[in-house]
Coordinates of C-alpha atoms and ligand atoms in Angstrom, one line a residue:
X1 CA -87.8 -10.4 22.0
X2 CA -84.5 -9.3 20.6
X3 CA -83.5 -11.6 17.8
X4 CA -79.8 -12.4 17.1
X5 CA -78.7 -10.5 20.1
X6 CA -76.3 -13.3 21.2
X7 CA -74.3 -13.3 18.0
X8 CA -75.9 -10.5 16.2
X9 CA -75.1 -9.5 12.7
X10 CA -75.6 -5.9 13.1
X11 CA -77.8 -3.5 11.1
X12 CA -80.5 -6.0 10.5
X13 CA -83.4 -4.5 8.6
X14 CA -85.6 -7.4 7.6
X15 CA -86.1 -11.1 8.3
X16 CA -86.6 -12.4 4.9
X17 CA -87.2 -16.1 5.3
X18 CA -89.3 -17.7 8.1
X19 CA -87.5 -17.8 10.2
X20 CA -76.0 -21.3 17.3
X21 CA -57.5 -27.9 37.1
X22 CA -55.8 -29.7 38.0
X23 CA -55.5 -27.2 40.4
X24 CA -54.2 -29.4 42.4
X25 CA -54.4 -27.2 45.3
X26 CA -52.5 -27.7 48.5
X27 CA -55.4 -30.0 49.5
X28 CA -55.8 -31.7 46.1
X29 CA -59.0 -30.1 45.1
X30 CA -59.5 -29.2 41.4
X31 CA -61.9 -27.6 38.9
X32 CA -64.4 -30.2 37.6
X33 CA -63.3 -29.8 34.0
X34 CA -63.0 -32.7 31.5
X35 CA -59.3 -33.2 32.2
X36 CA -59.0 -31.5 35.5
X37 CA -57.2 -28.5 34.2
X38 CA -58.1 -24.9 34.8
X39 CA -60.9 -23.6 32.6
X40 CA -59.5 -21.5 29.8
X41 CA -60.4 -17.9 29.3
X42 CA -61.0 -16.8 25.8
X43 CA -60.8 -13.2 24.9
X44 CA -64.0 -13.0 22.9
X45 CA -63.3 -10.8 19.9
X46 CA -60.3 -9.5 22.0
X47 CA -61.3 -7.4 25.0
X48 CA -64.3 -5.6 23.6
X49 CA -65.4 -4.5 27.0
X50 CA -62.5 -2.0 26.8
X51 CA -61.5 -1.6 23.1
X52 CA -63.3 -2.1 19.8
X53 CA -63.8 -5.7 18.7
X54 CA -61.2 -7.5 16.7
X55 CA -58.3 -5.2 16.7
X56 CA -54.7 -6.1 17.5
X57 CA -54.8 -3.7 20.4
X58 CA -57.9 -5.4 21.7
X59 CA -56.3 -8.9 21.4
X60 CA -53.1 -7.5 23.1
X61 CA -55.2 -6.2 25.9
X62 CA -56.9 -9.5 26.4
X63 CA -53.5 -11.2 26.6
X64 CA -52.3 -8.6 29.1
X65 CA -55.4 -9.4 31.2
X66 CA -54.4 -13.1 31.3
X67 CA -56.6 -14.6 28.5
X68 CA -55.4 -18.0 27.3
X69 CA -57.0 -17.7 23.9
X70 CA -57.8 -14.8 21.7
X71 CA -60.8 -15.2 19.3
X72 CA -60.8 -13.9 15.8
X73 CA -64.1 -14.3 13.9
X74 CA -63.2 -14.7 10.3
X75 CA -64.6 -13.3 7.1
X76 CA -63.1 -12.8 3.6
X77 CA -62.2 -9.8 1.6
X78 CA -63.0 -9.5 -2.2
X79 CA -59.4 -10.7 -2.9
X80 CA -59.7 -13.7 -0.6
X81 CA -57.8 -12.6 2.5
X82 CA -59.1 -13.7 5.9
X83 CA -59.7 -10.8 8.2
X84 CA -61.0 -10.6 11.7
X85 CA -64.5 -9.2 11.9
X86 CA -67.6 -10.5 13.7
X87 CA -69.6 -10.4 10.5
X88 CA -69.2 -9.8 6.8
X89 CA -71.2 -6.6 7.3
X90 CA -68.8 -3.8 8.1
X91 CA -71.5 -1.2 8.9
X92 CA -71.4 -1.1 12.6
X93 CA -67.9 -2.3 13.5
X94 CA -66.0 0.1 11.3
X95 CA -66.1 3.8 10.2
X96 CA -67.0 2.8 6.6
X97 CA -70.3 4.7 6.7
X98 CA -68.4 8.0 7.3
X99 CA -66.1 7.6 4.3
X100 CA -67.6 9.3 1.3
X101 CA -65.4 7.4 -1.1
X102 CA -67.2 4.2 -0.2
X103 CA -70.7 5.6 -0.1
X104 CA -71.5 3.8 -3.4
X105 CA -70.5 0.4 -2.0
X106 CA -73.6 0.4 0.2
X107 CA -76.0 -2.3 -0.9
X108 CA -78.5 -4.9 0.3
X109 CA -77.6 -8.5 0.8
X110 CA -79.2 -11.6 2.4
X111 CA -77.1 -13.7 4.7
X112 CA -78.7 -16.7 6.3
X113 CA -82.2 -15.4 5.6
X114 CA -81.5 -12.0 7.1
X115 CA -81.4 -8.9 4.8
X116 CA -78.8 -6.3 5.5
X117 CA -78.4 -2.9 4.0
X118 CA -74.8 -1.8 4.4
X119 CA -71.2 -2.4 3.5
X120 CA -69.8 -5.9 3.1
X121 CA -66.2 -7.1 3.5
X122 CA -66.5 -9.2 0.3
X123 CA -66.9 -6.0 -1.7
X124 CA -63.5 -4.6 -0.4
X125 CA -60.0 -5.6 -1.2
X126 CA -57.6 -6.0 1.7
X127 CA -55.9 -2.7 0.7
X128 CA -59.3 -1.0 1.0
X129 CA -60.1 -2.7 4.3
X130 CA -56.9 -1.4 5.6
X131 CA -58.2 2.2 5.0
X132 CA -61.0 1.5 7.5
X133 CA -60.8 1.8 11.2
X134 CA -62.6 -0.2 13.9
X135 CA -65.4 1.3 16.0
X136 CA -67.1 0.1 19.2
X137 CA -70.5 -1.4 18.2
X138 CA -72.0 -1.9 21.7
X139 CA -73.5 0.8 23.7
X140 CA -72.8 2.1 26.3
X141 CA -69.2 1.0 25.9
X142 CA -66.6 3.7 25.4
X143 CA -66.2 5.1 21.9
X144 CA -63.0 6.8 22.9
X145 CA -60.9 4.5 20.6
X146 CA -63.3 4.7 17.6
X147 CA -61.2 5.3 14.5
X148 CA -57.9 4.5 16.1
X149 CA -57.2 0.9 15.1
X150 CA -56.9 -1.0 11.9
X151 CA -58.8 -4.1 10.9
X152 CA -56.3 -7.0 11.3
X153 CA -55.8 -9.9 9.0
X154 CA -55.9 -13.4 10.4
X155 CA -52.2 -13.7 9.7
X156 CA -51.5 -10.7 11.9
X157 CA -53.5 -12.2 14.7
X158 CA -51.4 -15.4 14.5
X159 CA -48.2 -13.3 14.4
X160 CA -49.4 -11.4 17.5
X161 CA -50.2 -14.7 19.4
X162 CA -46.8 -16.1 18.5
X163 CA -44.8 -12.9 19.5
X164 CA -46.8 -12.5 22.7
X165 CA -46.2 -16.2 23.6
X166 CA -42.5 -15.7 23.2
X167 CA -42.5 -12.4 25.1
X168 CA -44.5 -13.6 28.0
X169 CA -43.2 -17.2 28.1
X170 CA -46.7 -18.6 28.1
X171 CA -48.8 -20.0 25.2
X172 CA -51.3 -17.7 23.7
X173 CA -53.7 -19.8 21.7
X174 CA -56.1 -18.7 19.0
X175 CA -59.8 -19.6 18.5
X176 CA -60.8 -18.7 15.0
X177 CA -64.5 -18.9 14.0
X178 CA -65.6 -19.4 10.4
X179 CA -68.4 -16.9 10.0
X180 CA -71.3 -17.9 7.6
X181 CA -69.4 -20.7 5.8
X182 CA -72.3 -21.6 3.5
X183 CA -72.8 -18.0 2.5
X184 CA -69.1 -17.4 1.9
X185 CA -69.0 -20.5 -0.3
X186 CA -72.1 -19.3 -2.2
X187 CA -70.4 -16.1 -3.2
X188 CA -67.3 -17.9 -4.4
X189 CA -65.2 -17.3 -1.3
X190 CA -65.0 -20.5 0.6
X191 CA -63.4 -20.0 4.0
X192 CA -62.1 -23.5 5.0
X193 CA -59.3 -24.1 2.5
X194 CA -57.9 -20.6 3.1
X195 CA -58.1 -21.0 6.9
X196 CA -56.3 -24.4 6.9
X197 CA -53.7 -23.0 4.5
X198 CA -52.9 -20.2 6.8
X199 CA -52.8 -22.5 9.8
X200 CA -50.6 -25.0 8.0
X201 CA -48.2 -22.3 7.1
X202 CA -48.1 -21.2 10.7
X203 CA -47.2 -24.8 11.7
X204 CA -50.6 -25.3 13.4
X205 CA -51.4 -28.8 12.2
X206 CA -51.9 -31.0 15.2
X207 CA -54.3 -31.5 18.1
X208 CA -51.6 -30.0 20.3
X209 CA -51.3 -26.9 18.3
X210 CA -52.5 -23.7 20.0
X211 CA -55.6 -23.3 18.0
X212 CA -59.3 -24.4 18.1
X213 CA -61.5 -23.9 15.0
X214 CA -65.2 -23.1 15.8
X215 CA -68.3 -23.0 13.6
X216 CA -72.0 -22.6 14.1
X217 CA -72.5 -24.8 11.0
X218 CA -71.9 -28.5 10.9
X219 CA -70.9 -29.3 7.3
X220 CA -67.8 -27.2 7.2
X221 CA -66.5 -28.8 10.5
X222 CA -67.1 -32.2 9.0
X223 CA -65.4 -31.0 5.8
X224 CA -62.3 -29.9 7.7
X225 CA -62.1 -32.9 10.0
X226 CA -60.1 -35.1 7.6
X227 CA -58.1 -32.1 6.3
X228 CA -56.5 -31.2 9.7
X229 CA -55.8 -32.6 13.1
X230 CA -56.3 -29.3 15.0
X231 CA -59.1 -29.2 17.5
X232 CA -62.6 -28.3 16.3
X233 CA -65.5 -27.0 18.3
X234 CA -69.2 -27.1 17.4
X235 CA -70.9 -23.9 18.3
X236 CA -74.6 -24.1 19.4
X237 CA -77.2 -21.5 19.9
X238 CA -80.9 -21.0 20.7
X239 CA -83.5 -18.4 19.9
X240 CA -83.7 -17.1 23.4
X241 CA -84.1 -17.7 27.1
X242 CA -87.7 -18.0 28.2
X243 CA -87.8 -15.7 31.2
X244 CA -91.0 -17.5 32.5
X245 CA -89.4 -20.9 32.6
X246 CA -85.7 -20.1 32.8
X247 CA -84.9 -22.4 29.8
X248 CA -83.5 -21.9 26.3
X249 CA -85.9 -22.4 23.4
X250 CA -85.8 -22.8 19.7
X251 CA -87.9 -21.7 16.7
X252 CA -88.3 -23.4 13.3
X253 CA -86.1 -22.1 10.5
X254 CA -84.5 -19.5 12.7
X255 CA -80.8 -19.1 12.1
X256 CA -80.1 -18.8 15.9
X257 CA -82.0 -22.0 16.6
X258 CA -80.4 -24.4 14.1
X259 CA -77.2 -24.6 12.0
X260 CA -77.8 -22.7 8.8
X261 CA -76.7 -25.6 6.6
X262 CA -79.4 -27.7 8.2
X263 CA -82.0 -25.0 7.6
X264 CA -80.8 -24.6 4.0
X265 CA -81.1 -28.3 3.4
X266 CA -84.6 -28.6 4.9
X267 CA -83.4 -30.5 8.0
X268 CA -85.9 -29.7 10.7
X269 CA -83.6 -30.5 13.7
X270 CA -82.3 -27.7 15.8
X271 CA -79.4 -27.0 18.2
X272 CA -81.4 -28.4 21.1
X273 CA -81.4 -31.8 19.4
X274 CA -77.6 -31.6 19.2
X275 CA -77.5 -31.2 23.0
X276 CA -79.1 -34.6 23.8
X277 CA -76.7 -37.4 24.7
X278 CA -77.2 -38.8 21.1
X279 CA -76.6 -35.5 19.6
X280 CA -73.4 -35.0 21.6
X281 CA -72.2 -38.4 20.6
X282 CA -72.6 -37.4 17.0
X283 CA -70.7 -34.2 17.6
X284 CA -67.9 -36.2 19.2
X285 CA -67.4 -38.0 15.9
X286 CA -66.0 -34.9 14.2
X287 CA -65.3 -32.3 17.0
X288 CA -63.4 -32.0 20.2
X289 CA -65.9 -29.8 22.0
X290 CA -69.0 -27.7 22.0
X291 CA -69.4 -24.0 22.4
X292 CA -73.0 -23.5 23.6
X293 CA -74.7 -20.2 24.4
X294 CA -74.6 -20.0 28.1
X295 CA -78.4 -20.0 28.4
X296 CA -78.3 -23.6 27.0
X297 CA -76.7 -24.6 30.2
X298 CA -78.1 -22.2 32.7
X299 CA -81.2 -20.1 32.1
X300 CA -82.5 -17.1 34.0
X301 CA -86.0 -17.4 35.4
X302 CA -88.1 -14.4 36.3
X303 CA -90.0 -13.9 39.5
X304 CA -93.7 -14.1 39.5
X305 CA -94.6 -11.7 42.4
X306 CA -98.2 -11.1 41.5
X307 CA -99.2 -14.7 41.0
X308 CA -100.3 -14.3 37.4
X309 CA -97.9 -17.1 36.3
X310 CA -95.6 -14.7 34.4
X311 CA -92.3 -13.1 35.2
X312 CA -92.6 -9.5 36.6
X313 CA -90.7 -6.3 36.3
X314 CA -89.3 -6.8 39.8
X315 CA -86.8 -4.0 39.7
X316 CA -89.3 -1.6 38.2
X317 CA -87.1 -0.4 35.4
X318 CA -89.8 -0.8 32.8
X319 CA -88.6 -4.0 31.3
X320 CA -88.6 -7.6 32.2
X321 CA -85.1 -8.9 31.6
X322 CA -82.4 -11.0 33.3
X323 CA -82.0 -8.4 36.1
X324 CA -85.5 -9.4 37.2
X325 CA -84.7 -13.1 37.5
X326 CA -82.5 -15.6 39.1
X327 CA -80.2 -18.2 37.6
X328 CA -81.7 -21.6 36.8
X329 CA -79.5 -24.6 36.1
X330 CA -81.8 -26.7 34.0
X331 CA -79.6 -28.8 31.8
X332 CA -77.1 -31.6 32.2
X333 CA -75.2 -30.4 29.1
X334 CA -71.8 -30.2 30.8
X335 CA -71.9 -33.6 32.3
X336 CA -73.4 -35.2 29.2
X337 CA -70.7 -33.5 27.0
X338 CA -68.0 -34.6 29.3
X339 CA -69.3 -38.1 29.1
X340 CA -69.0 -37.9 25.3
X341 CA -65.4 -36.7 25.7
X342 CA -66.3 -33.1 24.6
X343 CA -65.0 -30.0 26.3
X344 CA -67.6 -27.2 26.9
X345 CA -66.7 -23.6 26.2
X346 CA -69.9 -21.5 26.6
X347 CA -70.3 -17.9 25.4
X348 CA -70.6 -14.9 26.0
X349 CA -69.9 -13.5 29.4
X350 CA -70.1 -9.7 29.9
X351 CA -69.8 -7.5 32.9
X352 CA -72.0 -4.8 31.5
X353 CA -75.3 -6.4 30.9
X354 CA -78.3 -6.9 33.2
X355 CA -77.4 -9.8 35.5
X356 CA -79.6 -12.2 37.4
X357 CA -80.4 -11.0 40.9
X358 CA -78.6 -13.8 42.6
X359 CA -75.3 -12.6 41.2
X360 CA -75.8 -9.4 43.2
X361 CA -74.4 -7.3 40.4
X362 CA -71.1 -9.1 40.7
X363 CA -69.9 -10.7 37.4
X364 CA -67.4 -12.8 39.3
X365 CA -70.3 -14.8 40.8
X366 CA -71.5 -15.8 37.3
X367 CA -68.0 -17.0 36.4
X368 CA -67.6 -18.9 39.6
X369 CA -71.0 -20.6 39.1
X370 CA -70.0 -21.8 35.6
X371 CA -66.5 -22.8 36.7
X372 CA -68.1 -24.8 39.6
X373 CA -70.5 -26.4 37.2
X374 CA -67.5 -27.7 35.2
X375 CA -67.1 -25.6 32.1
X376 CA -63.7 -26.2 30.4
X377 CA -63.4 -22.6 29.4
X378 CA -65.6 -19.6 28.4
X379 CA -65.7 -16.7 26.0
X380 CA -65.7 -13.3 27.7
X381 CA -65.7 -9.6 26.7
X382 CA -63.9 -8.9 30.0
X383 CA -61.0 -11.4 30.3
X384 CA -59.7 -9.7 33.4
X385 CA -62.8 -10.4 35.4
X386 CA -62.9 -14.0 34.2
X387 CA -59.3 -14.6 35.0
X388 CA -59.6 -13.0 38.5
X389 CA -62.6 -15.1 39.3
X390 CA -60.8 -18.2 38.2
X391 CA -57.6 -17.5 40.1
X392 CA -59.5 -16.6 43.3
X393 CA -61.2 -19.9 43.1
X394 CA -58.0 -21.7 42.4
X395 CA -56.2 -20.0 45.2
X396 CA -58.8 -19.4 47.9
X397 CA -61.9 -21.3 47.2
X398 CA -61.2 -24.8 46.1
X399 CA -58.4 -25.6 48.6
X400 CA -60.0 -27.6 51.3
X401 CA -60.7 -25.5 54.4
X402 CA -61.1 -27.3 57.6
X403 CA -64.3 -25.7 58.8
X404 CA -64.7 -25.9 62.5
X405 CA -67.6 -27.8 63.8
X406 CA -69.0 -25.8 66.6
X407 CA -71.5 -27.3 69.1
X408 CA -74.3 -28.8 67.2
X409 CA -73.6 -26.9 64.0
X410 CA -72.8 -28.7 60.9
X411 CA -70.4 -27.3 58.4
X412 CA -69.1 -28.4 55.1
X413 CA -65.7 -29.7 55.6
X414 CA -64.4 -28.2 52.4
X415 CA -65.0 -25.1 50.5
X416 CA -65.6 -27.1 47.4
X417 CA -68.4 -29.1 49.0
X418 CA -69.9 -25.9 50.2
X419 CA -69.7 -24.3 46.8
X420 CA -71.1 -27.2 45.0
X421 CA -73.9 -27.6 47.4
X422 CA -74.8 -24.0 47.0
X423 CA -74.6 -24.2 43.2
X424 CA -76.5 -27.5 43.2
X425 CA -79.3 -26.0 45.2
X426 CA -79.3 -23.0 42.9
X427 CA -78.4 -20.7 45.7
X428 CA -75.7 -18.2 45.3
X429 CA -72.5 -17.8 47.1
X430 CA -68.9 -18.7 47.6
X431 CA -66.6 -19.4 50.5
X432 CA -63.4 -17.9 51.2
X433 CA -61.0 -17.8 54.1
X434 CA -58.8 -15.1 55.5
X435 CA -55.9 -15.8 57.9
X436 CA -58.1 -16.6 60.8
X437 CA -61.7 -16.2 59.8
X438 CA -64.1 -16.7 57.1
X439 CA -67.0 -14.5 56.3
X440 CA -70.3 -15.6 55.1
X441 CA -72.6 -13.0 53.8
X442 CA -75.8 -12.5 52.1
X443 CA -76.1 -11.3 48.5
X444 CA -77.9 -8.1 48.3
X445 CA -80.7 -9.5 46.3
X446 CA -83.2 -11.8 48.0
X447 CA -84.8 -14.7 46.3
X448 CA -88.5 -14.6 45.9
X449 CA -90.1 -15.6 49.1
X450 CA -86.8 -15.9 50.9
X451 CA -84.4 -13.8 52.8
X452 CA -80.7 -13.8 53.1
X453 CA -78.8 -15.2 56.1
X454 CA -75.3 -14.2 56.7
X455 CA -72.7 -15.3 59.2
X456 CA -69.4 -14.0 60.5
X457 CA -67.3 -16.5 62.2
X458 CA -63.9 -16.1 63.6
X459 CA -62.0 -19.3 64.3
X460 CA -60.5 -17.7 67.4
X461 CA -64.0 -17.6 68.7
X462 CA -64.2 -14.0 69.3
X463 CA -66.7 -13.2 66.7
X464 CA -69.6 -15.4 65.7
X465 CA -72.7 -13.7 64.5
X466 CA -75.7 -14.2 62.3
X467 CA -78.2 -12.1 60.7
X468 CA -81.0 -12.2 58.2
X469 CA -80.8 -8.4 57.6
X470 CA -78.9 -7.6 54.5
X471 CA -77.8 -4.2 55.7
X472 CA -76.3 -5.8 58.8
X473 CA -74.5 -8.3 56.7
X474 CA -73.1 -5.5 54.6
X475 CA -72.0 -3.7 57.7
X476 CA -70.2 -6.8 58.9
X477 CA -68.6 -7.1 55.6
X478 CA -67.1 -3.7 56.0
X479 CA -66.1 -4.5 59.5
X480 CA -64.3 -7.6 58.3
X481 CA -62.2 -5.5 56.1
X482 CA -64.2 -5.5 52.9
X483 CA -64.0 -9.2 52.4
X484 CA -66.7 -9.8 49.9
X485 CA -66.8 -13.5 49.6
X486 CA -68.9 -16.0 51.3
X487 CA -72.0 -18.1 51.1
X488 CA -75.4 -16.5 50.8
X489 CA -77.9 -18.8 52.4
X490 CA -81.5 -18.3 51.5
X491 CA -84.0 -19.9 53.8
X492 CA -87.5 -20.7 52.6
X493 CA -90.5 -19.2 54.3
X494 CA -91.8 -21.1 57.3
X495 CA -94.9 -23.0 56.5
X496 CA -96.1 -22.8 60.1
X497 CA -96.8 -19.9 62.3
X498 CA -95.5 -18.5 65.6
X499 CA -94.8 -20.9 68.5
X500 CA -97.8 -22.7 69.8
X501 CA -99.5 -21.2 72.8
X502 CA -97.6 -21.9 76.0
X503 CA -94.2 -22.1 74.2
X504 CA -91.7 -19.6 73.1
X505 CA -89.0 -19.6 70.5
X506 CA -85.7 -20.5 71.7
X507 CA -82.4 -19.2 70.5
X508 CA -81.8 -21.5 67.6
X509 CA -83.0 -21.9 64.1
X510 CA -82.3 -24.8 62.0
X511 CA -81.8 -24.2 58.3
X512 CA -81.3 -26.8 55.7
X513 CA -79.4 -25.9 52.5
X514 CA -78.9 -28.5 49.9
X515 CA -79.8 -31.2 52.3
X516 CA -77.2 -30.1 54.9
X517 CA -78.3 -28.7 58.1
X518 CA -77.2 -25.4 59.6
X519 CA -78.2 -24.2 63.0
X520 CA -78.3 -20.5 63.6
X521 CA -77.8 -19.4 67.1
X522 CA -79.6 -16.2 67.7
X523 CA -78.5 -13.6 70.2
X524 CA -81.7 -13.4 72.1
X525 CA -85.0 -15.2 72.4
X526 CA -86.8 -12.1 71.1
X527 CA -84.7 -12.3 67.9
X528 CA -85.9 -15.8 67.5
X529 CA -89.5 -14.8 68.2
X530 CA -89.2 -12.0 65.7
X531 CA -87.9 -14.5 63.1
X532 CA -90.8 -16.8 63.7
X533 CA -93.2 -14.0 63.5
X534 CA -91.7 -13.0 60.2
X535 CA -92.6 -16.5 58.9
X536 CA -89.2 -18.0 59.0
X537 CA -88.1 -21.5 59.4
X538 CA -89.3 -25.0 58.5
X539 CA -86.4 -25.4 56.1
X540 CA -85.3 -23.8 58.9
X541 CA -87.3 -25.1 61.7
X542 CA -87.8 -22.7 64.5
X543 CA -87.6 -24.5 67.8
X544 CA -90.3 -23.7 70.3
X545 CA -89.8 -24.6 73.9
X546 CA -92.0 -24.6 76.9
X547 CA -92.2 -21.2 78.5
Ligands
G3P1 O1 -67.8 -18.0 19.0 C1 -68.3 -18.0 20.3 C2 -69.1 -16.8 20.3 O2 -68.2 -15.8 19.8 C3 -70.2 -16.9 19.4 O3 -70.8 -15.7 19.3 O4 -71.6 -14.1 17.7 O5 -69.8 -13.4 19.3 O6 -69.3 -14.9 17.4 P1 -70.3 -14.5 18.4
CA2 CA1 -67.2 -15.9 17.7

C-alpha cells in the first residue's frame, strides 16, 4: 500500500503518529452538471504531464491546452510570501539538493504527523526561493526541463491568469489550495489572511470572481467564509482504493483519511463521514463545492480469476494494481452533492498511470465516464486530454442522434441515453457518429467472464456487421477510417448450454445491456452455433429453433 500517493508530500521517511453544459447541443442535450454548464478543466499544478509542477511555463501550457482554471498549491516563505509549491518540502520539486550553498538548511520536520528530512520553503526567503529552479518530481515524466524554470509567487500566477485572459479573450480562473494550514499557523506563518489580502488586492472578492479556494482542512475554510465571498471548495481524500472491493476506505488518525485539524483535535470522524448526505449538508453551510479523490466516487475493482476471493495479477506484470481491475461506480456522491447544492470537482486525472482495463488504455474514456456521471469539473495533469474528451462529448456525443431501428432491433434513440446506460451498467463505451455511419466497437480489454461485442452499422444499409472477436472489431475500426468511438457491449456468459437436441441455433442472439435489448444478427447459423458452444447468451439468449 502506497501511502499519500494521491497528494503526496514527497521524501517521506517516517510516519511518526499513528496514523483528503449547457451544452445545449443542436438537439438540446447537456452535461449533467449542477447548473448544466460544461464541466471545467483545472490544470492541476499547471500541466505537469509535460512540464515541472507549479511553474509559470506549466500554467501557460495548461492555458494553451484549453484549461479553464490553473491550480497553484500555496505555501509560505520565511518572509511570508505565498509561493506555488505542492508542499512546504522543496526537496523533490526543486534543485535545492544540488546547491551546496543550501546544504546546511537540510533538516527534519514533522508535518501532519509525517516526518520529513529535507529542505522547507519556510526556511527560505523569497529572494532565496528565486535562486531555485523547478524539477519534475514524477517518474517517468520527462526531466528535460529540470532546472529551467523559476518558482512563481502567487501574485505572479494571478498576473499570468489576468494577462492570458486578456490576450485570449476568455476567463482564466485560478484555484489556489491552502497547503497544511494548521501546520503553517503553528510555525507563525498563517496562510489565510495573506491569501485573502492578495486576492482582495487583485479585485477577487465576490462569488463571481474567477477564483475558487480549496483546502483539505475544515477549520480554515470556516475561518475564511465570513472574510470573503469568493467560492470555497472542501477537499476530501481517503487512505486508498480497496482493489478487492473497488471502494475507497479510511484509516484512523491517517492524514489522508481525515482532515488534519480533526485528527489534531481528537475528532474521530473521517472524510467518508463528510460524504454522507448529512456531511454534505454541513459542507454546504460554508463551502460551494467538494473536491473528492476520484476513488471516492468511482473505485477500481480487481478481477478474481482463480476464485480465491482476492484480486489477481491479471496482466502478469508482477503487481496487482488498477491495470488489473475494472471501474466500479459505488457511490452516489455526485447526486448527493448536487442535491446539497455543491459542485463536484474530483482529482487527479493522469494519462500516464495504470488504468482500469475497461478504459482500454484510453484516458479519454475515463474523462468521458466522469463527465457522464455529472462531475462539474476535474483536476488533471493533462489538460489537453481532458479538454479534448469534453469537447468531443459536447460536439459529437451528447447531441441526440436518431438511431435507426432496424427490423426487430432496438436502439437507444439518443447518444446520451446510450452513454448513460453504458455507464450505469458499468460497461464501457461511447457513441459517435460520422456523416453516414456510426461505429460500435469493443474495447480491447474484456471483462471477467465476458467478451466484447462490436458492431458496424452504416445508415445507408451497405454495411451492418457484428463480431465478438476483438481483433475483427479492430480491423473494422481501421476499415471505418480509424474512428475509435463507440459502445463496447459486454455480454455475460450463457448460463445454459448448446441448443437442445433436435434444435439448432438460428442466426440471432439477443443481448440485454442495462435493461435494453439488442439483437445480434449473425452471418450464418454456424456462427450462432459457435457462439452458443462458447457459452454465450442468456443475457443474450441464443435462440434455438427446430432443425
Ligand atoms: O487540490 C486538488 C488536488 O490537487 C489535491 O491533490 O495533493 O495534488 O494537491 P494535491
Ligand atoms: Ca492541489
